[in-house]
Tab-separated table of C-alpha atoms in Angstrom:
chain	number	residue	atom	x	y	z
A	1	MET	CA	110.141	95.803	-30.172
A	2	ASN	CA	111.848	99.120	-30.057
A	3	ALA	CA	114.975	98.377	-30.140
A	4	ALA	CA	114.940	99.119	-33.775
A	5	ALA	CA	113.422	100.997	-36.488
A	6	ILE	CA	112.725	100.553	-40.378
A	7	TYR	CA	112.384	103.530	-42.285
A	8	GLU	CA	111.982	103.954	-45.862
A	9	VAL	CA	114.399	106.729	-46.875
A	10	GLY	CA	115.611	107.427	-50.640
A	11	GLY	CA	114.418	104.526	-51.878
A	12	VAL	CA	115.891	102.307	-49.716
A	13	LEU	CA	115.108	100.719	-46.366
A	14	LEU	CA	117.088	102.227	-43.263
A	15	VAL	CA	117.374	100.001	-40.320
A	16	SER	CA	118.529	101.767	-36.875
A	17	ILE	CA	119.613	99.339	-34.311
A	18	THR	CA	119.746	100.902	-30.866
A	19	SER	CA	122.785	100.038	-28.138
A	20	ASP	CA	120.568	98.076	-25.975
A	21	ILE	CA	119.443	95.485	-28.850
A	22	THR	CA	118.642	92.003	-27.351
A	23	ASP	CA	119.041	88.769	-29.168
A	24	SER	CA	115.573	88.350	-29.226
A	25	ASP	CA	114.689	91.995	-30.321
A	26	ILE	CA	117.641	91.484	-33.129
A	27	ILE	CA	115.514	87.790	-34.498
A	28	GLU	CA	112.772	89.591	-34.641
A	29	LEU	CA	114.166	92.690	-36.585
A	30	GLN	CA	115.662	89.793	-38.928
A	31	GLU	CA	111.907	88.763	-39.810
A	32	MET	CA	110.247	92.000	-39.947
A	33	LEU	CA	113.235	93.227	-42.312
A	34	SER	CA	112.921	89.969	-44.691
A	35	ASN	CA	109.021	90.674	-44.713
A	36	ARG	CA	109.435	94.640	-45.439
A	37	ILE	CA	111.929	93.757	-48.228
A	38	ALA	CA	109.363	91.825	-50.087
A	39	GLN	CA	106.303	94.343	-49.504
A	40	SER	CA	108.274	97.634	-50.455
A	41	GLU	CA	110.477	95.679	-53.373
A	42	THR	CA	113.447	97.606	-52.264
A	43	ARG	CA	116.768	96.692	-53.374
A	44	GLY	CA	118.745	98.246	-51.077
A	45	VAL	CA	118.901	98.120	-47.438
A	46	VAL	CA	121.147	100.049	-45.016
A	47	VAL	CA	121.858	98.814	-41.431
A	48	ASP	CA	122.902	101.457	-39.012
A	49	ILE	CA	125.125	100.077	-36.471
A	50	SER	CA	126.637	103.394	-34.961
A	51	ALA	CA	125.067	103.040	-31.965
A	52	LEU	CA	126.327	99.696	-30.955
A	53	GLU	CA	129.509	99.541	-28.821
A	54	ILE	CA	129.880	95.982	-29.515
A	55	VAL	CA	129.124	93.326	-32.042
A	56	ASP	CA	129.674	89.998	-30.750
A	57	THR	CA	129.517	86.763	-32.406
A	58	PHE	CA	125.915	86.290	-32.454
A	59	VAL	CA	125.311	89.925	-33.494
A	60	GLY	CA	127.683	88.998	-36.233
A	61	ARG	CA	126.181	86.006	-37.165
A	62	VAL	CA	122.626	87.557	-37.586
A	63	LEU	CA	124.399	90.442	-39.691
A	64	ALA	CA	125.505	87.822	-42.253
A	65	GLN	CA	122.634	86.055	-42.208
A	66	LEU	CA	120.386	89.138	-42.788
A	67	THR	CA	122.856	90.087	-45.795
A	68	ALA	CA	122.108	86.402	-47.055
A	69	ILE	CA	118.401	86.752	-46.791
A	70	ALA	CA	118.234	90.082	-48.202
A	71	ARG	CA	120.228	89.060	-51.246
A	72	LEU	CA	117.972	85.930	-51.670
A	73	LEU	CA	114.756	88.687	-52.150
A	74	ASP	CA	117.002	90.307	-54.314
A	75	ALA	CA	118.221	93.292	-52.266
A	76	GLU	CA	121.627	94.057	-51.330
A	77	THR	CA	122.637	95.186	-47.590
A	78	TYR	CA	125.176	97.739	-46.718
A	79	VAL	CA	126.267	98.055	-42.966
A	80	VAL	CA	126.901	101.623	-42.124
A	81	GLY	CA	128.747	103.324	-38.952
A	82	MET	CA	130.804	100.491	-37.450
A	83	ARG	CA	132.815	101.946	-34.543
A	84	PRO	CA	136.556	101.437	-35.288
A	85	ALA	CA	137.054	99.456	-32.125
A	86	VAL	CA	133.962	97.308	-33.341
A	87	ALA	CA	135.974	96.961	-36.425
A	88	MET	CA	139.187	95.304	-34.515
A	89	THR	CA	137.277	93.298	-32.274
A	90	LEU	CA	135.353	91.660	-34.925
A	91	VAL	CA	138.548	90.453	-36.700
A	92	GLU	CA	140.234	89.552	-33.727
A	93	LEU	CA	136.787	86.911	-33.282
A	94	GLY	CA	137.478	86.016	-36.943
A	95	MET	CA	133.996	87.406	-38.173
A	96	TYR	CA	135.034	89.023	-41.566
A	97	LEU	CA	131.524	89.628	-42.610
A	98	PRO	CA	132.620	88.833	-46.203
A	99	ASP	CA	129.239	89.423	-47.896
A	100	ASN	CA	128.551	92.431	-46.156
A	101	HIS	CA	128.856	95.536	-48.149
A	102	THR	CA	130.377	98.161	-45.533
A	103	ALA	CA	130.139	102.213	-45.487
A	104	LEU	CA	131.315	104.551	-43.201
A	105	THR	CA	128.305	106.784	-43.438
A	106	LEU	CA	124.581	106.575	-44.526
A	107	ASP	CA	125.609	109.112	-47.263
A	108	HIS	CA	128.403	106.916	-48.478
A	109	ALA	CA	126.156	103.912	-48.293
A	110	LEU	CA	123.541	106.168	-50.550
A	111	GLU	CA	125.704	107.203	-52.743
A	112	LYS	CA	127.495	103.889	-53.657
A	113	MET	CA	123.756	102.247	-54.051
A	114	ARG	CA	122.678	105.175	-56.328
A	115	ASN	CA	125.359	104.185	-58.432
A	116	ALA	CA	124.828	100.489	-58.100
A	117	GLY	CA	121.144	101.563	-59.382
A	118	LEU	CA	119.892	99.725	-56.270
A	119	THR	CA	117.566	102.770	-54.986
A	120	ASP	CA	114.916	102.898	-57.603
A	121	GLY	CA	112.967	99.561	-56.302
A	122	LEU	CA	111.203	97.618	-58.895
A	123	PRO	CA	110.789	97.006	-61.756
A	124	ARG	CA	114.013	95.129	-61.559
A	125	GLY	CA	116.247	94.938	-64.542
A	126	ALA	CA	114.073	97.017	-66.035
B	1	MET	CA	137.768	84.493	-3.554
B	2	ALA	CA	137.411	84.771	-7.296
B	3	PHE	CA	140.615	87.265	-7.580
B	4	PRO	CA	143.050	87.629	-4.563
B	5	GLY	CA	143.043	91.134	-3.031
B	6	ALA	CA	139.872	92.593	-5.291
B	7	ARG	CA	136.604	93.927	-4.226
B	8	LYS	CA	133.578	92.951	-5.415
B	9	ILE	CA	131.284	95.949	-6.957
B	10	ALA	CA	128.385	94.514	-9.090
B	11	THR	CA	126.193	91.807	-9.502
B	12	ILE	CA	124.052	91.498	-12.378
B	13	GLU	CA	121.525	88.500	-12.427
B	14	LEU	CA	121.753	86.150	-15.689
B	15	ARG	CA	118.117	84.768	-16.498
B	16	THR	CA	117.026	86.526	-19.917
B	17	ASP	CA	118.582	88.568	-22.885
B	18	ARG	CA	117.567	91.639	-21.380
B	19	ASP	CA	120.060	90.900	-18.288
B	20	VAL	CA	122.627	89.989	-21.212
B	21	ALA	CA	122.185	93.381	-22.310
B	22	LYS	CA	122.263	95.184	-19.238
B	23	ALA	CA	125.757	93.004	-17.910
B	24	ARG	CA	127.045	94.850	-21.175
B	25	SER	CA	126.051	98.244	-20.323
B	26	ARG	CA	127.003	97.549	-16.563
B	27	VAL	CA	130.529	96.612	-17.369
B	28	SER	CA	130.885	99.401	-19.759
B	29	GLU	CA	129.919	101.779	-17.868
B	30	ILE	CA	132.225	100.847	-14.692
B	31	MET	CA	135.170	100.663	-17.776
B	32	LYS	CA	134.505	104.022	-18.554
B	33	ALA	CA	134.687	105.383	-15.114
B	34	LYS	CA	137.804	103.669	-14.489
B	35	GLY	CA	139.044	105.894	-17.586
B	36	SER	CA	138.909	102.801	-20.472
B	37	ARG	CA	139.811	103.581	-23.823
B	38	ASP	CA	136.978	102.634	-26.405
B	39	LEU	CA	138.981	99.667	-28.085
B	40	MET	CA	139.666	98.017	-24.225
B	41	THR	CA	135.953	98.496	-23.520
B	42	THR	CA	134.742	97.386	-27.003
B	43	ARG	CA	137.070	94.352	-26.775
B	44	PHE	CA	136.332	93.210	-22.936
B	45	VAL	CA	132.713	94.207	-23.179
B	46	THR	CA	132.614	91.733	-26.127
B	47	ALA	CA	134.154	89.138	-24.214
B	48	VAL	CA	131.544	89.633	-20.987
B	49	SER	CA	128.424	89.467	-23.603
B	50	GLU	CA	129.632	86.422	-24.939
B	51	ILE	CA	130.410	84.323	-21.516
B	52	ALA	CA	127.047	86.223	-20.150
B	53	ARG	CA	125.054	84.859	-23.122
B	54	ASN	CA	126.304	81.189	-22.634
B	55	ALA	CA	125.330	81.389	-18.790
B	56	ALA	CA	121.688	82.908	-19.484
B	57	THR	CA	121.143	80.278	-22.262
B	58	HIS	CA	122.469	77.067	-21.793
B	59	GLY	CA	123.665	77.863	-17.787
B	60	LYS	CA	119.999	78.280	-17.398
B	61	GLY	CA	120.961	81.697	-15.678
B	62	GLY	CA	123.491	82.504	-13.658
B	63	ARG	CA	125.433	85.518	-12.440
B	64	LEU	CA	128.082	87.761	-13.198
B	65	LEU	CA	129.866	89.476	-10.595
B	66	VAL	CA	132.251	92.483	-11.407
B	67	TYR	CA	135.206	93.076	-9.556
B	68	ASP	CA	137.622	96.003	-8.766
B	69	MET	CA	141.358	94.665	-9.075
B	70	PRO	CA	144.267	95.280	-6.826
B	71	ASP	CA	146.099	96.733	-9.572
B	72	PRO	CA	143.519	99.729	-10.793
B	73	ARG	CA	144.202	99.486	-14.043
B	74	LEU	CA	142.259	96.023	-14.546
B	75	ILE	CA	138.491	94.997	-14.202
B	76	GLY	CA	137.805	91.457	-13.323
B	77	VAL	CA	134.143	89.397	-13.889
B	78	GLU	CA	133.149	85.902	-12.692
B	79	CYS	CA	130.439	84.638	-14.463
B	80	VAL	CA	128.727	81.601	-12.687
B	81	ASP	CA	126.052	79.269	-13.666
B	82	GLU	CA	124.534	76.543	-12.241
B	83	GLY	CA	123.537	74.755	-15.946
B	84	SER	CA	124.674	71.422	-17.170
B	85	GLY	CA	128.487	71.975	-17.388
B	86	ILE	CA	130.342	71.527	-20.347
B	87	GLU	CA	131.531	68.202	-21.118
B	88	ASP	CA	134.937	68.778	-22.900
B	89	VAL	CA	136.252	72.450	-21.806
B	90	GLU	CA	139.281	72.051	-24.008
B	91	ARG	CA	137.345	71.166	-27.023
B	92	ALA	CA	134.568	74.112	-26.304
B	93	MET	CA	137.319	76.677	-26.387
B	94	VAL	CA	138.207	75.592	-29.996
B	95	ASP	CA	136.961	77.929	-32.765
B	96	GLY	CA	134.300	76.574	-34.906
B	97	TYR	CA	133.214	73.699	-32.180
B	98	SER	CA	129.485	74.248	-31.073
B	99	THR	CA	127.291	71.959	-29.325
B	100	ARG	CA	124.508	74.160	-31.279
B	101	GLN	CA	123.722	73.972	-34.766
B	102	ASN	CA	122.793	77.751	-35.271
B	103	SER	CA	126.211	78.481	-33.407
B	104	LEU	CA	129.800	79.667	-34.978
B	105	GLY	CA	131.152	78.457	-31.737
B	106	ARG	CA	133.478	81.104	-31.630
B	107	GLY	CA	132.473	82.614	-28.327
B	108	LEU	CA	134.524	80.728	-25.770
B	109	GLY	CA	137.921	81.296	-27.489
B	110	GLY	CA	136.889	84.642	-29.143
B	111	ALA	CA	135.936	85.869	-25.024
B	112	LYS	CA	139.518	84.158	-24.168
B	113	ARG	CA	141.367	86.358	-27.162
B	114	LEU	CA	139.762	89.534	-25.916
B	115	ALA	CA	140.894	89.047	-21.934
B	116	LYS	CA	143.741	89.732	-20.617
B	117	THR	CA	143.532	86.191	-18.691
B	118	PHE	CA	140.967	83.867	-19.134
B	119	THR	CA	140.068	80.603	-16.688
B	120	ILE	CA	137.212	78.351	-16.904
B	121	GLU	CA	136.268	75.575	-14.765
B	122	SER	CA	133.480	73.286	-15.030
B	123	THR	CA	131.551	70.407	-13.882
B	124	PRO	CA	129.171	68.326	-15.953
B	125	GLY	CA	125.797	68.442	-13.949
B	126	LYS	CA	126.742	71.454	-11.922
B	127	GLY	CA	127.741	74.541	-13.800
B	128	THR	CA	130.692	76.240	-14.746
B	129	VAL	CA	132.265	79.616	-13.891
B	130	VAL	CA	134.265	81.637	-16.194
B	131	ARG	CA	136.527	84.426	-14.865
B	132	MET	CA	138.487	86.832	-17.172
B	133	THR	CA	140.531	90.027	-16.143
B	134	GLY	CA	140.522	93.169	-18.755
B	135	ILE	CA	142.722	96.078	-19.245
B	136	CYS	CA	140.752	99.303	-18.858
B	137	THR	CA	144.123	101.751	-19.399
B	138	THR	CA	147.690	101.340	-19.479
B	139	ARG	CA	148.994	104.137	-17.653
C-alpha cells in the first residue's frame, strides 16, 4: 500500500492520506496504524486529510473507527486539514464525527496535543 | 437515452475499489474543466463515490457513464450494475437502513441530497440504474 504513510513526528504518529486512497487501502491503514500505536506506545495520532477532495460515508466511518480504536489503545486522534467543502458535505451526510478532535493544521494539532500532554508517549499517567 | 439531449463523454468500468477511486477523480476532472466550484465538485463527487461503490460491491460490478448536459452548467452521470437489485428502494433511501452490518446506510439517501436530481430504478435479480445530475456552476 502506498496510499498512506505513517511517520513518527514530535512524539506523535502522523498519518498522511493521499488523494486516490481506495476502500481497501484505508482498511489496511487502520490495521497498520493500530499496530503502530501499540508498538510505539504513542498517545497522540494526527490524521492529515488535506489531500482528500471528498470524504464519503465509508471514509467517514473509517475515520470514526480509527478514533475509537486509538482511544481503546489510550491514544487520542486529531483529524487535520479538512477542506471546507468536505466539512459542509459531511454535515449534509449527517456525519458529524463527534469523537474526532479536529484542528485546521498540523501545527495547531501538535500544540493542542502538547498542551494535553499527549506528545511524550509512555509512561502513561506518570 | 439516459438524459434527453445529453452527450456521453466518458465511461468508467466499476469492478474494484480502485475503479471507484478512478471514477471519483475522473468526474472531478471533468467538473473542474467545466469551471466547477470546490463545493459543487466535492458534493457531487461524494454522491458519485457512494453510488459507484454500491455498484462495485453489491452490484457485482457495473459502469459509470458521464454526460455533457444540454444545460452547460450541469453534469449528468448514470451508474448501471447487473447485481441482485434492491428489493425495497424506498426503504433503501432512508438514512440508517442497510442490508449490511458494517454500513451506516447513509450512502443512497446522502447521494440523493447531494445531487441536483436523483432517480433510481431497480429490478430484483436484474440490477440497478441510478441517474444523477449535479450543478457545476450557477453562472
